[in-house]
Structure formats: C-alpha cells, structure tokens
Amino acid sequence: MSNRPTPAVAPYSAKHLPAMTAIWNEVVADGIAFPQEDQLSVEEATAFFAEQTHCGVALDHATGEVLGLYILHPNNVGRCGHISNASYAVGSKARGRGAGRALVSDCIQQARTHGFKVLQFNAVVATNTVARKLYESLGFVQLGTIPGGFRMPDGTYEDICPYYLSL
C-alpha cells in the first residue's frame, strides 16, 4: 500500500478538460469497460462533460494532476428520472492509488445532493473485477447478469452485471 494520501475530488473546470479527455479516450480505446467506441476531441469532450449533471475529477495532492474523473447524470427520464447513472475513468498510470474509491464516494454524495434516489450502473463488465469489488465494498447490489451483453475488442462477448445503490 502506498503512503500517498487519498486523491482529492473536486468539480471539474476548463483547465481539467485536456487531461479528462485523454483519460476518457484511454478507457474508450482499451475497449473493456465503456460501451463507447469513438474517441472525443477536446471540443466534443467539452460539450459532453458540460451536459452532465455533475463531473468530478480526482487530483493528486502534490501535483494537481488529474488522475481520473466521473460523470453523473439521470439514467432515464420522467417517472424514472430519480435514478442516476455514472461512469468512472482512471488513467492507467494512476490506478491503484485510491482514485477510483474517491471518485465513486464523491459521486454517491453528489447524486444525493442533486436529489437522485438511486445510483444505477447498467453495464459493468463481469471481467472488471476491480470495479465490481469496489462497488460491492461501497454497498452496491448486483441486480443479476446479462449474458453476452458487452462486445470486447476481439469480437467476443462478456457478461454485464447491473448494480444499484439506494441513496
């Protein structure tokens, strides 16, 4: 275990956008966690992040470097608009430093602050065991398994595991 302090999480600002875009695109390019397939330009990312209910960034205490980010938004509309959804991305060089836990914990608080009653993850890839262990340690409940719900970069299909947390 590292002696590094837990990363601070703060609302994103314009100065964070280049790093956020790079981290987001890295996870998209990996093809093993996010359903998106297209990279975002900084201009596209600027609009995308601005559309979210909230975006947080995990920052290294010493350097201010962006280690990861999350987006929070409604999962649905109307009578289901009280259910939120989020995505998390941690840069490969920052993994294992506590950024994921800090991001998810902050996201839970922000979801409550914004009036959501549930935080739901629609498509956690079954092989993403680090994320699943983190979510379960924070009280998320797996809803079941959707066989073959995620197409991997090599064309094979992995199961997805929806999760939720009552807020």
Coordinates of C-alpha atoms in Angstrom, one line a residue:
M1 CA 0.0 0.0 0.0
S2 CA 1.3 3.5 -0.9
N3 CA 1.9 6.3 1.6
R4 CA 0.2 8.7 -0.8
P5 CA -2.8 10.5 0.5
T6 CA -6.2 9.7 -0.9
P7 CA -6.7 11.8 -4.0
A8 CA -8.9 14.9 -3.6
V9 CA -12.0 15.0 -5.7
A10 CA -13.3 18.4 -7.0
P11 CA -15.7 19.6 -9.6
Y12 CA -14.0 19.8 -13.0
S13 CA -13.1 23.1 -14.6
A14 CA -11.9 24.1 -18.0
K15 CA -8.3 23.6 -17.1
H16 CA -9.0 19.9 -16.5
L17 CA -10.6 19.2 -19.9
P18 CA -7.4 18.2 -21.8
A19 CA -6.5 15.6 -19.1
M20 CA -10.1 14.4 -18.7
T21 CA -10.4 13.9 -22.5
A22 CA -7.1 12.0 -22.6
I23 CA -8.2 9.7 -19.7
W24 CA -11.7 9.2 -21.1
N25 CA -10.2 8.3 -24.6
E26 CA -7.7 5.9 -23.0
V27 CA -10.6 3.9 -21.4
V28 CA -12.6 4.0 -24.6
A29 CA -9.6 2.8 -26.6
D30 CA -9.0 0.0 -24.1
G31 CA -12.5 -1.3 -25.1
I32 CA -13.0 -3.4 -21.9
A33 CA -15.2 -1.1 -19.7
F34 CA -17.0 1.6 -21.6
P35 CA -19.6 1.0 -24.3
Q36 CA -18.4 3.9 -26.4
E37 CA -16.3 3.2 -29.4
D38 CA -15.4 6.7 -30.6
Q39 CA -12.7 9.0 -29.2
L40 CA -13.7 12.5 -28.3
S41 CA -11.9 15.6 -29.4
V42 CA -11.3 18.3 -26.7
E43 CA -14.2 20.2 -28.3
E44 CA -16.5 17.2 -28.2
A45 CA -15.5 16.4 -24.7
T46 CA -16.1 20.0 -23.6
A47 CA -19.7 19.7 -24.7
F48 CA -20.1 16.2 -23.4
F49 CA -18.9 16.9 -19.9
A50 CA -20.9 20.2 -19.8
E51 CA -24.1 18.1 -20.5
Q52 CA -23.7 16.0 -17.3
T53 CA -25.4 16.7 -14.1
H54 CA -22.0 16.7 -12.4
C55 CA -18.4 15.8 -13.2
G56 CA -15.8 15.3 -10.7
V57 CA -12.0 14.9 -11.0
A58 CA -9.6 13.1 -8.7
L59 CA -6.5 15.2 -8.3
D60 CA -3.0 14.3 -7.0
H61 CA -2.5 16.3 -3.8
A62 CA 1.1 17.1 -4.6
T63 CA 0.9 18.0 -8.3
G64 CA -2.7 18.7 -9.1
E65 CA -2.5 16.1 -11.9
V66 CA -5.9 14.7 -12.9
L67 CA -5.9 11.0 -12.0
G68 CA -9.4 10.2 -13.0
L69 CA -12.9 11.5 -13.5
Y70 CA -16.6 10.7 -13.3
I71 CA -19.7 11.8 -15.0
L72 CA -23.1 11.7 -13.2
H73 CA -26.5 12.1 -15.0
P74 CA -30.0 10.8 -15.0
N75 CA -30.3 7.2 -16.0
N76 CA -33.7 7.8 -17.5
V77 CA -36.5 10.4 -17.8
G78 CA -39.9 11.2 -16.3
R79 CA -41.1 8.8 -13.7
C80 CA -37.6 7.2 -13.6
G81 CA -35.7 10.5 -13.6
H82 CA -34.8 10.0 -9.9
I83 CA -32.4 7.2 -10.8
S84 CA -28.9 8.3 -11.7
N85 CA -26.1 6.7 -13.7
A86 CA -22.4 7.3 -13.6
S87 CA -19.2 6.4 -15.4
Y88 CA -15.7 6.4 -13.9
A89 CA -12.4 6.6 -15.7
V90 CA -9.0 6.4 -14.0
G91 CA -5.8 6.9 -16.1
S92 CA -3.7 3.7 -16.4
K93 CA -0.7 5.4 -14.7
A94 CA -2.9 6.4 -11.7
R95 CA -4.6 3.0 -11.0
G96 CA -4.1 1.5 -7.5
R97 CA -3.7 4.9 -5.9
G98 CA -7.3 5.3 -4.5
A99 CA -8.7 7.5 -7.2
G100 CA -11.5 5.0 -8.1
R101 CA -12.8 4.8 -4.5
A102 CA -12.5 8.6 -4.1
L103 CA -14.4 9.2 -7.3
V104 CA -17.2 6.7 -6.5
S105 CA -17.6 8.0 -2.9
D106 CA -17.8 11.6 -4.1
C107 CA -20.3 10.6 -6.9
I108 CA -22.6 9.0 -4.3
Q109 CA -22.6 12.3 -2.3
Q110 CA -23.2 14.4 -5.4
A111 CA -26.0 12.1 -6.5
R112 CA -27.7 12.7 -3.2
T113 CA -27.1 16.4 -3.4
H114 CA -28.7 16.5 -6.8
G115 CA -31.8 14.8 -5.5
F116 CA -31.3 11.4 -7.0
K117 CA -32.7 8.4 -5.0
V118 CA -30.8 5.6 -6.7
L119 CA -27.4 5.3 -8.4
Q120 CA -27.5 2.5 -11.0
F121 CA -24.8 1.1 -13.2
N122 CA -26.3 -0.5 -16.3
A123 CA -23.3 -2.4 -17.8
V124 CA -20.5 -3.3 -15.5
V125 CA -18.4 -5.8 -17.5
A126 CA -18.2 -9.1 -15.5
T127 CA -14.4 -9.3 -16.0
N128 CA -13.9 -5.8 -14.5
T129 CA -13.3 -7.4 -11.1
V130 CA -11.6 -4.4 -9.6
A131 CA -14.5 -2.1 -10.2
R132 CA -17.0 -4.8 -9.1
K133 CA -15.1 -5.3 -5.8
L134 CA -15.0 -1.6 -5.2
Y135 CA -18.8 -1.1 -5.9
E136 CA -19.7 -4.1 -3.6
S137 CA -17.4 -2.7 -0.9
L138 CA -19.4 0.6 -1.0
G139 CA -22.7 -1.2 -0.7
F140 CA -23.8 -1.6 -4.3
V141 CA -26.0 -4.6 -5.0
Q142 CA -25.7 -6.6 -8.2
L143 CA -29.1 -7.0 -10.0
G144 CA -28.2 -10.1 -12.0
T145 CA -26.2 -10.9 -15.1
I146 CA -26.9 -10.2 -18.7
P147 CA -25.2 -12.9 -20.7
G148 CA -23.0 -11.6 -23.6
G149 CA -24.1 -8.0 -23.0
F150 CA -20.7 -6.4 -23.8
R151 CA -18.7 -6.8 -27.1
M152 CA -15.0 -6.9 -26.4
P153 CA -12.4 -5.5 -28.8
D154 CA -11.6 -9.0 -30.1
G155 CA -15.3 -9.6 -31.1
T156 CA -16.1 -11.9 -28.2
Y157 CA -18.9 -11.2 -25.7
E158 CA -18.7 -10.8 -22.0
D159 CA -21.5 -10.8 -19.4
I160 CA -22.5 -7.5 -17.9
C161 CA -23.7 -7.1 -14.3
P162 CA -26.0 -4.2 -13.5
Y163 CA -25.6 -2.7 -10.0
Y164 CA -27.6 -0.2 -7.9
L165 CA -27.3 1.7 -4.6
S166 CA -30.3 3.2 -2.8
L167 CA -29.4 6.7 -1.8

